[in-house]
PDB file of C-alpha atoms in Angstrom:
ATOM      1  CA  MET A  20      82.763 -12.787  97.041  1.00 44.00           C
ATOM      2  CA  ARG A  21      80.018 -10.484  98.146  1.00 45.00           C
ATOM      3  CA  VAL A  22      80.785  -8.159  95.289  1.00 45.00           C
ATOM      4  CA  HIS A  23      80.287 -10.922  92.749  1.00 46.00           C
ATOM      5  CA  LYS A  24      76.960 -11.877  94.280  1.00 48.00           C
ATOM      6  CA  LEU A  25      75.656  -8.300  93.948  1.00 43.00           C
ATOM      7  CA  THR A  26      76.787  -8.172  90.392  1.00 45.00           C
ATOM      8  CA  PHE A  27      75.007 -11.396  89.591  1.00 45.00           C
ATOM      9  CA  ALA A  28      71.911 -10.138  91.375  1.00 46.00           C
ATOM     10  CA  ALA A  29      71.935  -6.894  89.358  1.00 47.00           C
ATOM     11  CA  LEU A  30      72.302  -8.811  86.155  1.00 44.00           C
ATOM     12  CA  ALA A  31      69.431 -11.071  87.096  1.00 48.00           C
ATOM     13  CA  VAL A  32      67.169  -8.079  87.800  1.00 45.00           C
ATOM     14  CA  ALA A  33      68.096  -6.470  84.511  1.00 48.00           C
ATOM     15  CA  ALA A  34      67.419  -9.660  82.622  1.00 46.00           C
ATOM     16  CA  GLY A  35      64.057  -9.970  84.322  1.00 50.00           C
ATOM     17  CA  LEU A  36      63.073  -6.473  83.401  1.00 45.00           C
ATOM     18  CA  SER A  37      64.128  -7.034  79.800  1.00 48.00           C
ATOM     19  CA  LEU A  38      62.097 -10.230  79.617  1.00 45.00           C
ATOM     20  CA  THR A  39      59.078  -8.465  81.095  1.00 46.00           C
ATOM     21  CA  ALA A  40      59.349  -5.708  78.513  1.00 43.00           C
ATOM     22  CA  CYS A  41      59.517  -8.227  75.687  1.00 42.00           C
ATOM     23  CA  GLN A  42      56.520 -10.128  76.991  1.00 47.00           C
ATOM     24  CA  SER A  43      54.566  -6.874  77.299  1.00 48.00           C
ATOM     25  CA  GLY A  44      55.441  -5.950  73.719  1.00 47.00           C
ATOM     26  CA  ASN A  45      54.384  -9.363  72.483  1.00 47.00           C
ATOM     27  CA  ASP A  46      51.143  -9.171  74.418  1.00 48.00           C
ATOM     28  CA  ASN A  47      50.321  -5.819  72.893  1.00 45.00           C
ATOM     29  CA  ALA A  48      51.090  -7.077  69.434  1.00 44.00           C
ATOM     30  CA  GLY A  49      48.920 -10.105  70.008  1.00 45.00           C
ATOM     31  CA  ASN A  50      46.042  -7.945  71.204  1.00 46.00           C
ATOM     32  CA  GLY A  51      46.184  -5.912  67.976  1.00 44.00           C
ATOM     33  CA  GLN A  52      46.908  -2.698  69.828  1.00 47.00           C
ATOM     34  CA  SER A  53      49.054  -0.015  68.294  1.00 44.00           C
ATOM     35  CA  ASP A  54      50.140   3.436  69.086  1.00 46.00           C
ATOM     36  CA  PRO A  55      47.864   6.388  68.368  1.00 41.00           C
ATOM     37  CA  SER A  56      49.859   7.577  65.374  1.00 44.00           C
ATOM     38  CA  SER A  57      49.653   4.168  63.695  1.00 41.00           C
ATOM     39  CA  THR A  58      45.925   3.934  64.381  1.00 41.00           C
ATOM     40  CA  SER A  59      45.327   7.369  62.929  1.00 39.00           C
ATOM     41  CA  SER A  60      47.286   6.546  59.807  1.00 38.00           C
ATOM     42  CA  ALA A  61      45.428   3.278  59.296  1.00 37.00           C
ATOM     43  CA  SER A  62      42.094   4.988  59.855  1.00 39.00           C
ATOM     44  CA  THR A  63      42.945   7.669  57.336  1.00 41.00           C
ATOM     45  CA  GLY A  64      44.018   5.099  54.806  1.00 40.00           C
ATOM     46  CA  GLY A  65      40.820   3.116  55.330  1.00 42.00           C
ATOM     47  CA  SER A  66      38.709   6.217  54.876  1.00 41.00           C
ATOM     48  CA  SER A  67      40.484   7.008  51.631  1.00 40.00           C
ATOM     49  CA  ASP A  68      39.930   3.493  50.345  1.00 43.00           C
ATOM     50  CA  SER A  69      36.280   3.679  51.352  1.00 39.00           C
ATOM     51  CA  ASN A  70      35.791   6.949  49.509  1.00 41.00           C
ATOM     52  CA  SER A  71      37.576   5.589  46.491  1.00 38.00           C
ATOM     53  CA  SER A  72      35.412   2.507  46.584  1.00 39.00           C
ATOM     54  CA  SER A  73      32.300   4.628  47.037  1.00 40.00           C
ATOM     55  CA  THR A  74      33.271   6.841  44.132  1.00 40.00           C
ATOM     56  CA  GLY A  75      33.916   3.819  41.984  1.00 40.00           C
ATOM     57  CA  GLY A  76      30.489   2.455  42.909  1.00 42.00           C
ATOM     58  CA  GLY A  77      28.928   5.765  42.043  1.00 42.00           C
ATOM     59  CA  SER A  78      30.564   5.729  38.625  1.00 40.00           C
ATOM     60  CA  GLY A  79      29.322   2.236  38.093  1.00 42.00           C
ATOM     61  CA  THR A  80      25.802   3.292  39.035  1.00 42.00           C
ATOM     62  CA  ASN A  81      25.905   6.238  36.660  1.00 44.00           C
ATOM     63  CA  ALA A  82      27.158   4.020  33.896  1.00 39.00           C
ATOM     64  CA  SER A  83      24.306   1.674  34.636  1.00 40.00           C
ATOM     65  CA  ASP A  84      21.874   4.595  34.547  1.00 43.00           C
ATOM     66  CA  ARG A  85      23.211   5.678  31.178  1.00 38.00           C
ATOM     67  CA  SER A  86      22.904   2.187  29.896  1.00 39.00           C
ATOM     68  CA  GLY A  87      19.291   2.080  31.124  1.00 39.00           C
ATOM     69  CA  THR A  88      18.530   5.385  29.457  1.00 39.00           C
ATOM     70  CA  SER A  89      20.034   4.196  26.217  1.00 38.00           C
ATOM     71  CA  THR A  90      17.982   1.052  26.435  1.00 39.00           C
ATOM     72  CA  GLY A  91      14.908   3.145  27.158  1.00 40.00           C
ATOM     73  CA  THR A  92      15.633   5.225  24.066  1.00 41.00           C
ATOM     74  CA  GLY A  93      15.857   2.090  22.010  1.00 41.00           C
ATOM     75  CA  THR A  94      12.536   0.945  23.379  1.00 41.00           C
ATOM     76  CA  SER A  95      10.988   4.291  22.569  1.00 40.00           C
ATOM     77  CA  SER A  96      12.337   4.113  19.032  1.00 41.00           C
ATOM     78  CA  GLY A  97      10.957   0.636  18.651  1.00 42.00           C
ATOM     79  CA  SER A  98       7.594   1.819  19.927  1.00 42.00           C
ATOM     80  CA  GLY A  99       7.618   4.654  17.435  1.00 42.00           C
ATOM     81  CA  SER A 100       8.381   2.214  14.668  1.00 40.00           C
ATOM     82  CA  LYS A 101       5.444   0.086  15.737  1.00 42.00           C
ATOM     83  CA  GLY A 102       3.240   3.141  15.916  1.00 40.00           C
ATOM     84  CA  SER A 103       4.264   4.021  12.352  1.00 39.00           C
ATOM     85  CA  GLY A 104       3.405   0.501  11.261  1.00 40.00           C
ATOM     86  CA  LYS A 105      -0.024   0.767  12.870  1.00 38.00           C
ATOM     87  CA  THR A 106      -0.638   4.095  11.203  1.00 36.00           C
ATOM     88  CA  ALA A 107       0.296   2.696   7.801  1.00 38.00           C
ATOM     89  CA  GLY A 108      -1.866  -0.344   8.399  1.00 38.00           C
ATOM     90  CA  SER A 109      -4.754   1.873   9.396  1.00 38.00           C
ATOM     91  CA  GLY A 110      -4.534   3.937   6.131  1.00 39.00           C
ATOM     92  CA  SER A 111      -4.461   0.584   4.176  1.00 37.00           C
ATOM     93  CA  GLY A 112      -7.554  -0.765   6.027  1.00 37.00           C
ATOM     94  CA  THR A 113      -9.533   2.416   5.545  1.00 38.00           C
ATOM     95  CA  GLY A 114      -8.712   2.407   1.806  1.00 40.00           C
ATOM     96  CA  ALA A 115      -9.724  -1.248   1.431  1.00 34.00           C
ATOM     97  CA  SER A 116     -13.012  -0.817   3.311  1.00 34.00           C
ATOM     98  CA  ALA A 117     -14.077   2.252   1.315  1.00 50.00           C
ATOM     99  CA  LYS A 118     -16.269   0.976  -1.565  1.00 78.00           C
ATOM    100  CA  THR A 119     -18.096   3.065  -4.138  1.00 87.00           C
ATOM    101  CA  GLY A 120     -21.742   2.108  -4.533  1.00 94.00           C
ATOM    102  CA  LYS A 121     -23.778   2.272  -7.722  1.00 95.00           C
ATOM    103  CA  CYS A 122     -25.481   5.495  -8.670  1.00 97.00           C
ATOM    104  CA  ARG A 123     -29.133   5.226  -7.677  1.00 97.00           C
ATOM    105  CA  THR A 124     -32.026   7.188  -9.142  1.00 98.00           C
ATOM    106  CA  ALA A 125     -32.213   9.294  -5.990  1.00 97.00           C
ATOM    107  CA  ASP A 126     -28.510  10.136  -6.377  1.00 96.00           C
ATOM    108  CA  LEU A 127     -28.948  11.543  -9.887  1.00 98.00           C
ATOM    109  CA  LYS A 128     -30.272  14.626 -11.540  1.00 98.00           C
ATOM    110  CA  ILE A 129     -31.495  13.470 -14.973  1.00 98.00           C
ATOM    111  CA  SER A 130     -32.177  15.768 -17.891  1.00 98.00           C
ATOM    112  CA  ALA A 131     -32.497  15.517 -21.701  1.00 98.00           C
ATOM    113  CA  GLN A 132     -31.750  17.831 -24.602  1.00 97.00           C
ATOM    114  CA  ASP A 133     -31.837  17.714 -28.370  1.00 97.00           C
ATOM    115  CA  GLY A 134     -28.499  16.648 -29.802  1.00 95.00           C
ATOM    116  CA  THR A 135     -29.451  16.263 -33.457  1.00 95.00           C
ATOM    117  CA  ILE A 136     -26.843  17.464 -35.923  1.00 91.00           C
ATOM    118  CA  SER A 137     -28.077  18.933 -39.191  1.00 89.00           C
ATOM    119  CA  GLY A 138     -27.729  16.475 -42.051  1.00 87.00           C
ATOM    120  CA  ASP A 139     -27.902  13.344 -39.883  1.00 88.00           C
ATOM    121  CA  PRO A 140     -30.432  10.748 -41.085  1.00 89.00           C
ATOM    122  CA  ASP A 141     -31.584  10.139 -37.531  1.00 94.00           C
ATOM    123  CA  GLY A 142     -32.490  12.418 -34.694  1.00 96.00           C
ATOM    124  CA  THR A 143     -30.547  12.326 -31.390  1.00 97.00           C
ATOM    125  CA  VAL A 144     -31.526  13.167 -27.844  1.00 98.00           C
ATOM    126  CA  VAL A 145     -28.726  13.287 -25.246  1.00 98.00           C
ATOM    127  CA  VAL A 146     -29.608  12.309 -21.684  1.00 98.00           C
ATOM    128  CA  THR A 147     -27.457  13.699 -18.853  1.00 98.00           C
ATOM    129  CA  LEU A 148     -27.063  11.980 -15.477  1.00 98.00           C
ATOM    130  CA  THR A 149     -25.437  14.179 -12.818  1.00 98.00           C
ATOM    131  CA  ASN A 150     -24.344  12.879  -9.442  1.00 98.00           C
ATOM    132  CA  ARG A 151     -25.908  14.996  -6.696  1.00 97.00           C
ATOM    133  CA  SER A 152     -25.587  12.500  -3.846  1.00 96.00           C
ATOM    134  CA  GLY A 153     -22.736  14.254  -2.048  1.00 96.00           C
ATOM    135  CA  HIS A 154     -20.467  11.212  -2.464  1.00 96.00           C
ATOM    136  CA  ASP A 155     -18.895   9.171  -5.257  1.00 97.00           C
ATOM    137  CA  CYS A 156     -20.982   6.597  -7.099  1.00 97.00           C
ATOM    138  CA  THR A 157     -20.406   4.211  -9.994  1.00 97.00           C
ATOM    139  CA  ALA A 158     -22.354   4.483 -13.245  1.00 96.00           C
ATOM    140  CA  ALA A 159     -22.162   1.795 -15.911  1.00 96.00           C
ATOM    141  CA  GLY A 160     -24.327  -0.067 -18.416  1.00 97.00           C
ATOM    142  CA  TYR A 161     -27.498   0.785 -20.282  1.00 98.00           C
ATOM    143  CA  ALA A 162     -30.322   2.872 -18.930  1.00 98.00           C
ATOM    144  CA  GLY A 163     -33.880   1.838 -19.628  1.00 98.00           C
ATOM    145  CA  VAL A 164     -35.559   4.196 -22.116  1.00 98.00           C
ATOM    146  CA  ASP A 165     -39.229   4.333 -23.022  1.00 97.00           C
ATOM    147  CA  LEU A 166     -40.959   6.868 -25.216  1.00 97.00           C
ATOM    148  CA  LYS A 167     -44.502   7.790 -24.338  1.00 96.00           C
ATOM    149  CA  THR A 168     -46.551   8.207 -27.499  1.00 95.00           C
ATOM    150  CA  ASN A 169     -50.152   8.621 -28.512  1.00 94.00           C
ATOM    151  CA  ALA A 170     -49.996   5.015 -29.639  1.00 91.00           C
ATOM    152  CA  GLY A 171     -48.642   3.660 -26.371  1.00 93.00           C
ATOM    153  CA  SER A 172     -45.211   3.136 -24.811  1.00 94.00           C
ATOM    154  CA  LEU A 173     -42.244   2.397 -27.059  1.00 94.00           C
ATOM    155  CA  SER A 174     -39.082   0.827 -25.579  1.00 96.00           C
ATOM    156  CA  ALA A 175     -35.698   1.712 -27.049  1.00 97.00           C
ATOM    157  CA  LYS A 176     -33.363  -1.090 -28.127  1.00 96.00           C
ATOM    158  CA  ARG A 177     -29.742  -1.288 -27.026  1.00 97.00           C
ATOM    159  CA  THR A 178     -27.074  -0.551 -29.618  1.00 96.00           C
ATOM    160  CA  GLY A 179     -24.897  -3.404 -28.379  1.00 96.00           C
ATOM    161  CA  GLN A 180     -21.876  -1.201 -27.734  1.00 96.00           C
ATOM    162  CA  GLU A 181     -19.474  -2.253 -24.984  1.00 96.00           C
ATOM    163  CA  THR A 182     -20.224  -0.691 -21.620  1.00 96.00           C
ATOM    164  CA  VAL A 183     -17.684   1.296 -19.614  1.00 92.00           C
ATOM    165  CA  SER A 184     -17.783   1.795 -15.831  1.00 94.00           C
ATOM    166  CA  ALA A 185     -17.164   5.290 -14.509  1.00 94.00           C
ATOM    167  CA  VAL A 186     -16.931   6.719 -11.003  1.00 97.00           C
ATOM    168  CA  LEU A 187     -18.863   9.962 -10.762  1.00 97.00           C
ATOM    169  CA  LYS A 188     -17.727  12.378  -8.093  1.00 97.00           C
ATOM    170  CA  ASN A 189     -20.327  14.651  -6.604  1.00 97.00           C
ATOM    171  CA  GLY A 190     -21.352  17.149  -9.301  1.00 97.00           C
ATOM    172  CA  GLU A 191     -19.908  15.149 -12.212  1.00 97.00           C
ATOM    173  CA  SER A 192     -22.036  13.893 -15.115  1.00 97.00           C
ATOM    174  CA  THR A 193     -22.206  11.123 -17.672  1.00 97.00           C
ATOM    175  CA  TYR A 194     -24.201  11.037 -20.901  1.00 97.00           C
ATOM    176  CA  PHE A 195     -25.880   8.576 -23.252  1.00 98.00           C
ATOM    177  CA  PRO A 196     -27.674   9.032 -26.600  1.00 97.00           C
ATOM    178  CA  ILE A 197     -31.115   8.098 -27.820  1.00 98.00           C
ATOM    179  CA  ASN A 198     -31.251   7.755 -31.595  1.00 97.00           C
ATOM    180  CA  TYR A 199     -34.627   7.743 -33.377  1.00 96.00           C
ATOM    181  CA  PRO A 200     -35.834   7.932 -37.008  1.00 95.00           C
ATOM    182  CA  LEU A 201     -36.934  11.323 -38.238  1.00 94.00           C
ATOM    183  CA  ASN A 202     -40.444  11.610 -39.653  1.00 93.00           C
ATOM    184  CA  THR A 203     -39.904  12.838 -43.204  1.00 89.00           C
ATOM    185  CA  THR A 204     -43.147  11.391 -44.654  1.00 87.00           C
ATOM    186  CA  GLY A 205     -45.056  14.615 -44.370  1.00 85.00           C
ATOM    187  CA  GLY A 206     -47.725  12.886 -42.290  1.00 86.00           C
ATOM    188  CA  SER A 207     -48.512  13.336 -38.611  1.00 88.00           C
ATOM    189  CA  GLY A 208     -46.787  10.078 -37.698  1.00 92.00           C
ATOM    190  CA  VAL A 209     -46.647   8.847 -34.094  1.00 93.00           C
ATOM    191  CA  ARG A 210     -46.634  11.757 -31.688  1.00 95.00           C
ATOM    192  CA  ILE A 211     -44.158  11.597 -28.783  1.00 96.00           C
ATOM    193  CA  THR A 212     -45.512  12.913 -25.493  1.00 95.00           C
ATOM    194  CA  GLY A 213     -42.775  12.085 -22.988  1.00 97.00           C
ATOM    195  CA  LEU A 214     -39.569  10.242 -22.082  1.00 98.00           C
ATOM    196  CA  ILE A 215     -39.116   7.731 -19.259  1.00 98.00           C
ATOM    197  CA  VAL A 216     -35.539   6.998 -18.088  1.00 98.00           C
ATOM    198  CA  THR A 217     -34.524   4.263 -15.650  1.00 98.00           C
ATOM    199  CA  PRO A 218     -30.822   4.335 -14.567  1.00 98.00           C
ATOM    200  CA  PRO A 219     -28.851   1.065 -14.929  1.00 97.00           C
ATOM    201  CA  ASP A 220     -29.686  -1.617 -12.338  1.00 95.00           C
ATOM    202  CA  GLU A 221     -32.508   0.503 -10.946  1.00 97.00           C
ATOM    203  CA  THR A 222     -36.267   0.096 -10.693  1.00 96.00           C
ATOM    204  CA  HIS A 223     -37.120   3.760 -10.026  1.00 97.00           C
ATOM    205  CA  SER A 224     -37.671   5.926 -13.118  1.00 98.00           C
ATOM    206  CA  VAL A 225     -38.007   9.599 -13.943  1.00 98.00           C
ATOM    207  CA  THR A 226     -40.310  11.096 -16.560  1.00 98.00           C
ATOM    208  CA  LEU A 227     -38.989  13.941 -18.695  1.00 98.00           C
ATOM    209  CA  ALA A 228     -40.318  16.147 -21.425  1.00 98.00           C
ATOM    210  CA  TRP A 229     -39.270  14.964 -24.897  1.00 98.00           C
ATOM    211  CA  PRO A 230     -36.865  17.545 -26.414  1.00 98.00           C
ATOM    212  CA  GLY A 231     -36.552  16.017 -29.888  1.00 97.00           C
ATOM    213  CA  ALA A 232     -38.730  16.007 -32.973  1.00 95.00           C
ATOM    214  CA  ALA A 233     -42.431  15.886 -32.264  1.00 95.00           C
ATOM    215  CA  SER A 234     -43.175  12.610 -34.048  1.00 95.00           C
ATOM    216  CA  LEU A 235     -41.877   9.312 -35.363  1.00 95.00           C
ATOM    217  CA  PRO A 236     -42.700   7.933 -38.786  1.00 92.00           C
ATOM    218  CA  VAL A 237     -45.429   5.318 -38.881  1.00 88.00           C
ATOM    219  CA  THR A 238     -43.926   1.968 -39.848  1.00 78.00           C
ATOM    220  CA  ASP A 239     -45.034  -1.594 -40.202  1.00 57.00           C
ATOM    221  CA  GLY A 240     -42.165  -2.735 -38.027  1.00 60.00           C
ATOM    222  CA  SER A 241     -39.633  -3.001 -40.829  1.00 58.00           C
ATOM    223  CA  GLY A 242     -38.333   0.553 -40.465  1.00 61.00           C
ATOM    224  CA  ALA A 243     -35.684   2.039 -38.176  1.00 69.00           C
ATOM    225  CA  SER A 244     -36.257   1.703 -34.478  1.00 91.00           C
ATOM    226  CA  VAL A 245     -35.435   3.851 -31.451  1.00 96.00           C
ATOM    227  CA  LYS A 246     -32.034   2.902 -30.010  1.00 97.00           C
ATOM    228  CA  VAL A 247     -30.166   3.729 -26.817  1.00 98.00           C
ATOM    229  CA  GLY A 248     -26.404   3.727 -26.260  1.00 97.00           C
ATOM    230  CA  PRO A 249     -24.572   2.872 -23.017  1.00 98.00           C
ATOM    231  CA  LEU A 250     -23.605   5.428 -20.399  1.00 97.00           C
ATOM    232  CA  GLY A 251     -20.537   7.336 -21.471  1.00 95.00           C
ATOM    233  CA  SER A 252     -21.068   6.839 -25.211  1.00 93.00           C
ATOM    234  CA  ALA A 253     -22.176  10.420 -25.864  1.00 84.00           C
ATOM    235  CA  GLY A 254     -20.817  13.820 -24.931  1.00 72.00           C
ATOM    236  CA  GLN A 255     -22.732  16.826 -23.792  1.00 64.00           C
ATOM    237  CA  GLY A 256     -24.798  18.112 -26.695  1.00 53.00           C
ATOM    238  CA  GLY A 257     -24.366  14.872 -28.682  1.00 53.00           C
TER     239      GLY A 257
END
């Protein structure tokens, strides 16, 4: 009987120890504790995941940077396009604002020479207007022409030819003719002493020496008169 009691007591102690061990294991599991090897493995795995995540973030950032650069390039291209538009606009504005003014007396060098061709019934004097202003100017229309004579001033009449506008660059010239009747009467006629030329649309005149025949025939008003053609209606020398 005593032997059985010891056996039961030993079994009870063993059962108690086993229960204590189980409770201790459960407590450790509940507290989240693990053995060093498990902790090290988990830590290593976490570090790897972190690095992988960090690397992935870095790739995403670089991709974002590239995208930003590409966008910046697009912006730059757009800016260049706008700059080109502004440049073109500027050329157009400058061209539109540049206007050529009329040739003024002060802009012109005016001279006259005999342009009579042998056999013609009338004499011709060719007047040359040369642009010396240093810039372009427009010449068009009829110049005013007056002959100074011993009988007074004689104004030339317009031929009625259509006028043509011309832009004279600096140094370029235009010409017009003065036609007058030749004195073939054998008399002294009306002596010409000078030529007064007033450019179109101007009030300032220049006085030149008369290069043609010395006199005009005396008429009662029914004869030929002195006539002037428009600018551009005669070439150099007639």
